[in-house]
Coordinates of N, CA and C in Angstrom, one line a residue:
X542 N 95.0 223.1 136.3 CA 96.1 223.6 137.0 C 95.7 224.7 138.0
X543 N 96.3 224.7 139.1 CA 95.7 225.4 140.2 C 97.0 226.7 140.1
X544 N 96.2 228.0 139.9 CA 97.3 229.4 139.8 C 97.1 230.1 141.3
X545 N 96.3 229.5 142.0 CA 96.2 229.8 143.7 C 97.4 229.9 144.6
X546 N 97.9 231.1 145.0 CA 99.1 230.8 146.1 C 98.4 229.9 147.4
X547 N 99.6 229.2 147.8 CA 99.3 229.2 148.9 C 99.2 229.5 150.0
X548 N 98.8 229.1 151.6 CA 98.5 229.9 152.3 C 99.8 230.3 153.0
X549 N 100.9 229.3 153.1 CA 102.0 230.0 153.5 C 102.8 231.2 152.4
X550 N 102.2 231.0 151.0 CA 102.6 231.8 150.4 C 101.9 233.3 150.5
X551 N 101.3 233.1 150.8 CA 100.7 234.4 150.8 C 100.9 235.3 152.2
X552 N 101.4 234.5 153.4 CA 101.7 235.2 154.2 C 103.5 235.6 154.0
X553 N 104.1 234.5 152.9 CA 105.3 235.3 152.8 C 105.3 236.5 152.3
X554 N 104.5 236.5 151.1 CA 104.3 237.9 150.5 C 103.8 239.0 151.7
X555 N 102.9 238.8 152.7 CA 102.6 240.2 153.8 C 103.4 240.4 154.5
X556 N 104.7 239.0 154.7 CA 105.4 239.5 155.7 C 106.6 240.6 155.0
X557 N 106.8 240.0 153.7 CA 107.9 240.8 152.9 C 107.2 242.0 153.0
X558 N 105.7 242.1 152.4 CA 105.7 243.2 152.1 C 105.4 244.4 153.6
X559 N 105.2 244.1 154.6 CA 105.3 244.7 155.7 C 106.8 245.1 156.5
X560 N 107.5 244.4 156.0 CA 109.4 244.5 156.1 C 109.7 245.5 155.1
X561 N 109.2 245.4 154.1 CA 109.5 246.8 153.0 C 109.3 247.8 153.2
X562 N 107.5 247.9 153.8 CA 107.5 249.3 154.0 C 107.4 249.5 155.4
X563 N 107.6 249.1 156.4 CA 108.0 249.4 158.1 C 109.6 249.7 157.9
X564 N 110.1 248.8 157.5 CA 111.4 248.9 157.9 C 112.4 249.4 156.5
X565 N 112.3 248.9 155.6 CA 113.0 249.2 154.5 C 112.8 250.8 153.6
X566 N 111.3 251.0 153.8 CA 110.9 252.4 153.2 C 111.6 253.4 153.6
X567 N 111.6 253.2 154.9 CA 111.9 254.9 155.7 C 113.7 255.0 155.7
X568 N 113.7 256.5 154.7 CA 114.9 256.7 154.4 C 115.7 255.7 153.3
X569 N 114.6 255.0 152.2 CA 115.5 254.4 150.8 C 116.4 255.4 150.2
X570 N 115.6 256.3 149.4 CA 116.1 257.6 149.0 C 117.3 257.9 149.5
X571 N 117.2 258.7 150.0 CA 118.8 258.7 150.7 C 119.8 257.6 150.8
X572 N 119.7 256.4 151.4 CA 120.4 255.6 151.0 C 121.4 255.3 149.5
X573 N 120.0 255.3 148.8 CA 120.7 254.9 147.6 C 121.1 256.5 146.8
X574 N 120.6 257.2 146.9 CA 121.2 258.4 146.7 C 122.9 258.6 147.0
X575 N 123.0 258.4 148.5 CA 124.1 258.4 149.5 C 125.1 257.2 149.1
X576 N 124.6 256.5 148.0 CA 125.4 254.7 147.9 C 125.6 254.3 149.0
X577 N 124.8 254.1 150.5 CA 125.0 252.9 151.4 C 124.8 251.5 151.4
X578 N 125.5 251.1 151.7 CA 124.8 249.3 151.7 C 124.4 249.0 152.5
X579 N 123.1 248.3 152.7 CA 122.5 248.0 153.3 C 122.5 246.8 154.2
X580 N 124.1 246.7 154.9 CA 124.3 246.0 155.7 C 123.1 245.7 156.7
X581 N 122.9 246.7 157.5 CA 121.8 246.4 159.1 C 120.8 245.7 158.5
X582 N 120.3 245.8 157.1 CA 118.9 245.6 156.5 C 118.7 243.8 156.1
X583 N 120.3 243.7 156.0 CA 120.7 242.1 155.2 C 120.4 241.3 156.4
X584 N 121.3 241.5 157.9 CA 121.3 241.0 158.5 C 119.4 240.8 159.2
X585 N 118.5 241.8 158.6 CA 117.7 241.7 159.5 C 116.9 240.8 159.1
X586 N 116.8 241.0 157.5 CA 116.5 239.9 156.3 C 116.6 238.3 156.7
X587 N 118.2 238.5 157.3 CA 118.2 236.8 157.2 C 117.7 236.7 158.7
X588 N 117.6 237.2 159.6 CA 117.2 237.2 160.8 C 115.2 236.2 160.1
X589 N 115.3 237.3 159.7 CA 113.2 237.0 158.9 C 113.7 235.7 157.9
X590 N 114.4 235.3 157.6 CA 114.5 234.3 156.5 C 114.5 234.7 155.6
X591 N 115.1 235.5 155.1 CA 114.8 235.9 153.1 C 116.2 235.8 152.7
X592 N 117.5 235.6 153.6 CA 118.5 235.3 152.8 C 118.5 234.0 152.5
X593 N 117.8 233.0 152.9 CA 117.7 231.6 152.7 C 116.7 230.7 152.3
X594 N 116.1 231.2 151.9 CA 114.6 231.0 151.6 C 114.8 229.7 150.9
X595 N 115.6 229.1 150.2 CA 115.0 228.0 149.6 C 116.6 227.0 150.2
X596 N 117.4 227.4 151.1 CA 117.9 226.7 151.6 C 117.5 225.2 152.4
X597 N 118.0 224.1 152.3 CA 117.7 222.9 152.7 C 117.8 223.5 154.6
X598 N 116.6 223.5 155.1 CA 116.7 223.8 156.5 C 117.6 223.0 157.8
X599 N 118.1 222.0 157.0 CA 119.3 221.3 157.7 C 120.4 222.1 158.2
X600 N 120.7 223.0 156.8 CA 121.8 223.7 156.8 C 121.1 225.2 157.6
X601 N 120.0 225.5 157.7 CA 119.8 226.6 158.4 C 118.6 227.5 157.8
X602 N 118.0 226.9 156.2 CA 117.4 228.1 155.7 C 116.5 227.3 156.0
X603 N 114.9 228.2 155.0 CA 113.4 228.1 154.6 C 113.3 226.6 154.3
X604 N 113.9 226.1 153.1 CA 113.4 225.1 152.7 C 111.9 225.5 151.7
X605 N 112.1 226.7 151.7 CA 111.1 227.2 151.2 C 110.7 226.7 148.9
X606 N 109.6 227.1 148.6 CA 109.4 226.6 146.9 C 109.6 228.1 146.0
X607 N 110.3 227.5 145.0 CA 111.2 229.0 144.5 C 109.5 230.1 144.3
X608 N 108.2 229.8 144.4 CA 107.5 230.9 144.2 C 107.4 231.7 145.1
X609 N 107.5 231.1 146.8 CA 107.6 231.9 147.5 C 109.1 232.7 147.2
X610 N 109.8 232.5 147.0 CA 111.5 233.0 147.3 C 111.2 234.0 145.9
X611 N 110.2 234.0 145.2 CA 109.4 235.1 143.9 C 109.1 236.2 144.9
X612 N 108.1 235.6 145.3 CA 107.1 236.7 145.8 C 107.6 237.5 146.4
X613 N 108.7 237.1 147.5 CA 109.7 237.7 148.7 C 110.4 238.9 147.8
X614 N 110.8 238.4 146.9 CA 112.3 239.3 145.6 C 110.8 240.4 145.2
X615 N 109.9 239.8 144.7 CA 109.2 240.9 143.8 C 108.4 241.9 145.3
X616 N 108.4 241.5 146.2 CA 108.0 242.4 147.6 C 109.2 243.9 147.5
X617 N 110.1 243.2 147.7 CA 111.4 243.7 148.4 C 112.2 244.3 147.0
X618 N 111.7 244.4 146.0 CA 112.3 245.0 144.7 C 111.4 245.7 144.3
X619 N 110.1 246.3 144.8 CA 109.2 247.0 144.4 C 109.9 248.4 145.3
X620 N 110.9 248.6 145.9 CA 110.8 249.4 147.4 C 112.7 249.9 147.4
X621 N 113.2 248.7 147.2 CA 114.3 248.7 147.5 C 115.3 247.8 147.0
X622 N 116.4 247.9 145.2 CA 116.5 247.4 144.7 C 118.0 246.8 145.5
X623 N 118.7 247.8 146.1 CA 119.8 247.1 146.4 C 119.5 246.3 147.5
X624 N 118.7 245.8 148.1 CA 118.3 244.8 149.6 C 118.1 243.6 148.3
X625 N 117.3 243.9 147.2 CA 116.6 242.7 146.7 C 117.8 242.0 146.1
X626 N 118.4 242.9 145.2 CA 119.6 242.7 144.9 C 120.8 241.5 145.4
X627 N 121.2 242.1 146.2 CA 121.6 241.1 147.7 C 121.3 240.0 148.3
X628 N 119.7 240.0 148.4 CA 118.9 238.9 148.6 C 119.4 237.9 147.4
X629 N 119.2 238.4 146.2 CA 118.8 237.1 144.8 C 120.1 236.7 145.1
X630 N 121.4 237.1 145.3 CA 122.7 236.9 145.1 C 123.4 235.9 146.0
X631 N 122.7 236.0 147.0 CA 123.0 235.2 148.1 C 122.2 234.2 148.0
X632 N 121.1 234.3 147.7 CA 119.6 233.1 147.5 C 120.5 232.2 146.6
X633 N 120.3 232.8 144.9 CA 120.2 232.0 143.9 C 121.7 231.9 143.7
X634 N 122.9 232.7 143.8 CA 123.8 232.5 143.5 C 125.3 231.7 144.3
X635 N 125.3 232.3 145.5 CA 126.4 231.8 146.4 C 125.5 230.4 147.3
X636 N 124.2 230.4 147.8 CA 124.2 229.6 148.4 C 123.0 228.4 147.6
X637 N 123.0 228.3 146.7 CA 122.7 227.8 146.0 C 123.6 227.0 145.6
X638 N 124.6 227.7 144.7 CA 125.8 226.7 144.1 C 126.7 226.1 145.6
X639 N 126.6 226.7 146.5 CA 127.3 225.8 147.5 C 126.1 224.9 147.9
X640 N 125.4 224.4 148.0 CA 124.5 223.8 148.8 C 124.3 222.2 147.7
X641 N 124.7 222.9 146.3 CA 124.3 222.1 145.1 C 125.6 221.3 144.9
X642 N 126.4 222.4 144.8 CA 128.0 221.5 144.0 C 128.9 221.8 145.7
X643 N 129.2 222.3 146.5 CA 129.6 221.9 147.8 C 129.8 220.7 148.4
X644 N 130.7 220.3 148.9 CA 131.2 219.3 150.2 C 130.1 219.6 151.4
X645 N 130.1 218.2 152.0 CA 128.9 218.5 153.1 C 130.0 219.1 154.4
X646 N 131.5 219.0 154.3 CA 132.0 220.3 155.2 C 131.9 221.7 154.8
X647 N 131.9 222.2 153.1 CA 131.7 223.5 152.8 C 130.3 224.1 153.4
X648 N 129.2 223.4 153.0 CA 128.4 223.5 153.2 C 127.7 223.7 154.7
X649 N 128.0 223.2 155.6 CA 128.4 223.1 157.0 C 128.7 224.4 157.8
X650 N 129.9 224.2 157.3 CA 130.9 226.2 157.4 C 130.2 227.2 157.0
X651 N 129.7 227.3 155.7 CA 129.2 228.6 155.2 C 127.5 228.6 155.1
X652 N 126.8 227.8 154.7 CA 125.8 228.3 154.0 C 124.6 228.4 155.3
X653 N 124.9 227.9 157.0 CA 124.0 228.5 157.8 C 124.4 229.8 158.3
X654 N 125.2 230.4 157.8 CA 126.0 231.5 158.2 C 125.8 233.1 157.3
X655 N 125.2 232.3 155.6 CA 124.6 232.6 154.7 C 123.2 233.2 155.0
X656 N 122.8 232.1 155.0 CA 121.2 231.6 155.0 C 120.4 232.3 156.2
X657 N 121.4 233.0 157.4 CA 121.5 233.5 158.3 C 121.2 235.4 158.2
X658 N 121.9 235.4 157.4 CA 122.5 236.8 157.0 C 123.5 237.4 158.1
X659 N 124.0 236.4 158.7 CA 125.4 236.8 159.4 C 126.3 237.1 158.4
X660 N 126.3 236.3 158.0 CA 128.0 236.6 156.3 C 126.8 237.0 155.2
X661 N 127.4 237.6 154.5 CA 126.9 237.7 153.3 C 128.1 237.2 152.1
X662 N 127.2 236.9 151.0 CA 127.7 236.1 149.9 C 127.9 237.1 148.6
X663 N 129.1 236.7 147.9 CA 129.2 237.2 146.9 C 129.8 236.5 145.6
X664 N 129.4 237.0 144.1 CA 129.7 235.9 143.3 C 130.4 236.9 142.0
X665 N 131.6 235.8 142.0 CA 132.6 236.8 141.2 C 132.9 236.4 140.1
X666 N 132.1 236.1 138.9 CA 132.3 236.0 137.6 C 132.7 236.9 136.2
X667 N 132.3 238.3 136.8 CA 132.7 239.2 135.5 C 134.2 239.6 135.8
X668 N 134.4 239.8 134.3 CA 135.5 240.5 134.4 C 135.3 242.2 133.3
X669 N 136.8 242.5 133.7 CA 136.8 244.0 132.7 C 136.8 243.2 131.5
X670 N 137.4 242.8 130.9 CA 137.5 242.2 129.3 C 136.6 240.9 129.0
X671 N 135.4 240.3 129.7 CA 135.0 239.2 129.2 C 133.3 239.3 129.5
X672 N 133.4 240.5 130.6 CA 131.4 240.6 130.5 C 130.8 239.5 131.2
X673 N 129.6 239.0 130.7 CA 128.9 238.1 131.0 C 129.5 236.6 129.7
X674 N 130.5 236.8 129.2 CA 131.6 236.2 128.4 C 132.3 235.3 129.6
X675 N 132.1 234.3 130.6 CA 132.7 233.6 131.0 C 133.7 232.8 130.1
X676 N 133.3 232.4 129.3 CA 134.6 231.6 129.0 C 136.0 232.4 128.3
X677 N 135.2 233.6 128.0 CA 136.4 234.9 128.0 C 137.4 235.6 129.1
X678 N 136.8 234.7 130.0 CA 137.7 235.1 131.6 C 139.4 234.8 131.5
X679 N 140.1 235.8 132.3 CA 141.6 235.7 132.3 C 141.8 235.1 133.4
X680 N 141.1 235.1 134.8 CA 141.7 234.6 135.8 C 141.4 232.8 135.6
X681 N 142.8 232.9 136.6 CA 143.5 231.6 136.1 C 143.5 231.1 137.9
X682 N 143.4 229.6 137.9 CA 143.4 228.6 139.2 C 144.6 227.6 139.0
X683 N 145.6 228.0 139.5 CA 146.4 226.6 139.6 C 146.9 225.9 140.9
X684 N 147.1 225.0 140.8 CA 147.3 223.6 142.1 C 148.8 224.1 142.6
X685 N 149.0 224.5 144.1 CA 150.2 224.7 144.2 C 151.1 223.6 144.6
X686 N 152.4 223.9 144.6 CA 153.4 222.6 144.7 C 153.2 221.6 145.6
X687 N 152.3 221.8 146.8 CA 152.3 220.9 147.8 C 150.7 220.2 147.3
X688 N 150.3 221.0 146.0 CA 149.2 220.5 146.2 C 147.7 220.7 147.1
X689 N 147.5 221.6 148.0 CA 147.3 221.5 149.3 C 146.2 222.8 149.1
X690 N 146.3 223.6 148.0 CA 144.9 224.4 147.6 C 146.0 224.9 146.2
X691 N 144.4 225.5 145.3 CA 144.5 226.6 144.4 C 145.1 227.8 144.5
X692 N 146.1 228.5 143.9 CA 146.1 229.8 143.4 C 145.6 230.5 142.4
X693 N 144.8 231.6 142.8 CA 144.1 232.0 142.1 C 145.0 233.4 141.2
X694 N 144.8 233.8 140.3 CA 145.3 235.1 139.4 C 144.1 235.5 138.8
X695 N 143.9 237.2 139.0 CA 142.9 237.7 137.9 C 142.3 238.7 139.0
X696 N 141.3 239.3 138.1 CA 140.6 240.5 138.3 C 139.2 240.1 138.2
X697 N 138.1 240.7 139.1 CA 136.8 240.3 138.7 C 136.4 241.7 138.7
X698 N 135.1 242.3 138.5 CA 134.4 243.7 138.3 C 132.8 243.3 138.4
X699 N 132.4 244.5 138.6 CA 131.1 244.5 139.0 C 130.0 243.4 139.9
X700 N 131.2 243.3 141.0 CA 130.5 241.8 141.8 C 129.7 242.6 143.3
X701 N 128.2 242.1 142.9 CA 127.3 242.5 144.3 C 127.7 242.1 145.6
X702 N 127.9 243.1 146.6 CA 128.3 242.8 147.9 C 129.8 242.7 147.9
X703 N 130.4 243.1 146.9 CA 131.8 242.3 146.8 C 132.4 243.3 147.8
X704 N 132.1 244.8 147.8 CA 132.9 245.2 149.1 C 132.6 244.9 150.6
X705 N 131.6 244.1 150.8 CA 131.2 244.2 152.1 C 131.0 242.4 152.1
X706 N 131.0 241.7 151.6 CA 131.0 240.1 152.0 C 131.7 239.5 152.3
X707 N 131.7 238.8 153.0 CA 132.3 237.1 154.2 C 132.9 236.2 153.0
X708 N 131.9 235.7 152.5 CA 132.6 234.9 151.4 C 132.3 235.4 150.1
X709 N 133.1 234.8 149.0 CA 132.9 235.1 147.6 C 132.7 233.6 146.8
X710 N 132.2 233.3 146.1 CA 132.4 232.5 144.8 C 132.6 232.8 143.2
X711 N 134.3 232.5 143.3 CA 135.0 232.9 142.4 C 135.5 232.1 141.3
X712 N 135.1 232.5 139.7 CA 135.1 231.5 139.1 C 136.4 231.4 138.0
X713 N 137.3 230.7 137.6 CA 138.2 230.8 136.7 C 138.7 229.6 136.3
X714 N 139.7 229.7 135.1 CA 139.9 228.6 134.5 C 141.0 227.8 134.9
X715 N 140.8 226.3 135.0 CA 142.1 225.7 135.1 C 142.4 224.9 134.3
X716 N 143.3 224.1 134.6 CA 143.7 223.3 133.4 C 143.7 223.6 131.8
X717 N 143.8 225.1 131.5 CA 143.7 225.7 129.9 C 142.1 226.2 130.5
X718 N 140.8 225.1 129.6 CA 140.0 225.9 129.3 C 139.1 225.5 130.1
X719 N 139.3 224.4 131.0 CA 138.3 224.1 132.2 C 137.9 225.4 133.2
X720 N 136.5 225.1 133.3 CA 136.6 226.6 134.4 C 135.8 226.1 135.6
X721 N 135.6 226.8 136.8 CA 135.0 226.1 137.6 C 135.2 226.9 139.0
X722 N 134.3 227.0 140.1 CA 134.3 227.9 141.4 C 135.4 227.0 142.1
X723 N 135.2 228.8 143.0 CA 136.2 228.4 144.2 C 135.6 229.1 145.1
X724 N 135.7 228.8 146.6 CA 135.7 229.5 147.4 C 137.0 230.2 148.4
X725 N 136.4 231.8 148.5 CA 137.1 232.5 148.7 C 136.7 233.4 150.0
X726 N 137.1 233.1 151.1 CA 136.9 233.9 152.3 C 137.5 235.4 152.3
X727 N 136.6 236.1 152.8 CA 137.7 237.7 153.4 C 138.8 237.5 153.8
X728 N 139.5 237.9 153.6 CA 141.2 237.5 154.8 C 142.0 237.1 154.0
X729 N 142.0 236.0 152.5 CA 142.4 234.9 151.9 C 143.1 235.9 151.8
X730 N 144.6 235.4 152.3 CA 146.2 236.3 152.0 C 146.3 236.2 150.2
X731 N 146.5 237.7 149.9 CA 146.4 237.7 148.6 C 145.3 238.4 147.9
X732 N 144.4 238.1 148.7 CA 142.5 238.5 148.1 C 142.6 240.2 148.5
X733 N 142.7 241.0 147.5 CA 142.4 242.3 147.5 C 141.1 243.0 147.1
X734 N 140.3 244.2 147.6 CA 139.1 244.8 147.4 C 138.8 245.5 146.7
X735 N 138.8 247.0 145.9 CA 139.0 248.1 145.3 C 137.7 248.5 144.8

């Protein structure tokens, strides 16, 4: 078995690691001191491809093999945890599960826009009373009378990006104990921040 990166892999790792400390170093401290988010930093990320790294390049990303989309996270987490942070959440979590379990219109809409670091992604599974306890979750999805989308009820907590992201992937139960995502745009009448 060959433990050798490859040669594109190894230039992902210099480019990460030359984006960390050119651009991401100067003034971390403060930052996270200060709790800023690292908006300018995301968008410049996906500008470089690291919000999309293992996105099917149809839809806009890398296409890249999850060791490179390693190397990138363990670059960019040596330096600066809330960029990497951000990065895995958008990578493995929002545009991931859209790319995987998504409509080829969802997928269309959101995930070059993702994969971009124009929107950023966010994933809303905890709650105050259920933790990393999904099936302990209170928010509830039901079909409204016309049929014609979900209403959602409930509270989520401790969701990365959640004050500053484009979309969310929001998970809760329907039908009793079925549970299952939704997507949830900024704006969605009803969708509040705190």
């Amino acid at each position: 078995m060959n433990f050798q990166l490859t040669e594109e892999q190894l230039q992902i790792r210099e480019m990460a690691r030359n984006f960390t400390q050119k651009v991401l170093k100067p003034g971390v401290i403060d930052r996270d001191r200060d709790m800023i988010h690292p908006t300018e930093f995301l968008k410049q990320m996906g500008e470089l491809g690291f919000m999309g790294m293992m996105v099917d390049p149809k839809y806009g990303g890398g296409g890249m093999d999850t060791i490179s989309y390693a190397i990138a996270m363990e670059e960019i987490s040596k330096l600066d945890s809330s960029c990497s942070v951000a990065m895995s959440v958008n990578n493995s979590l929002v545009c991931w599960g859209l790319e995987k379990y998504g409509n080829e219109a969802q997928k269309q809409k959101y995930i070059p826009k993702l994969a971009s670091g124009e929107w950023k992604g966010a994933y809303g599974l905890t709650e105050p009373n259920s933790g990393s306890d999904a099936l302990g979750a209170k928010t509830t999805a039901k079909l409204s009378e016309d049929g014609k989308y979900y209403i959602l009820n409930g509270q989520k907590c401790w969701i990365t990006n959640g004050g500053f992201a484009d979309v969310y992937t929001v998970f809760a139960k329907i039908d009793g104990d079925k549970f299952t995502g939704f997507i949830v745009d900024r704006g969605t009448e009803g969708f509040t921040q705190g």
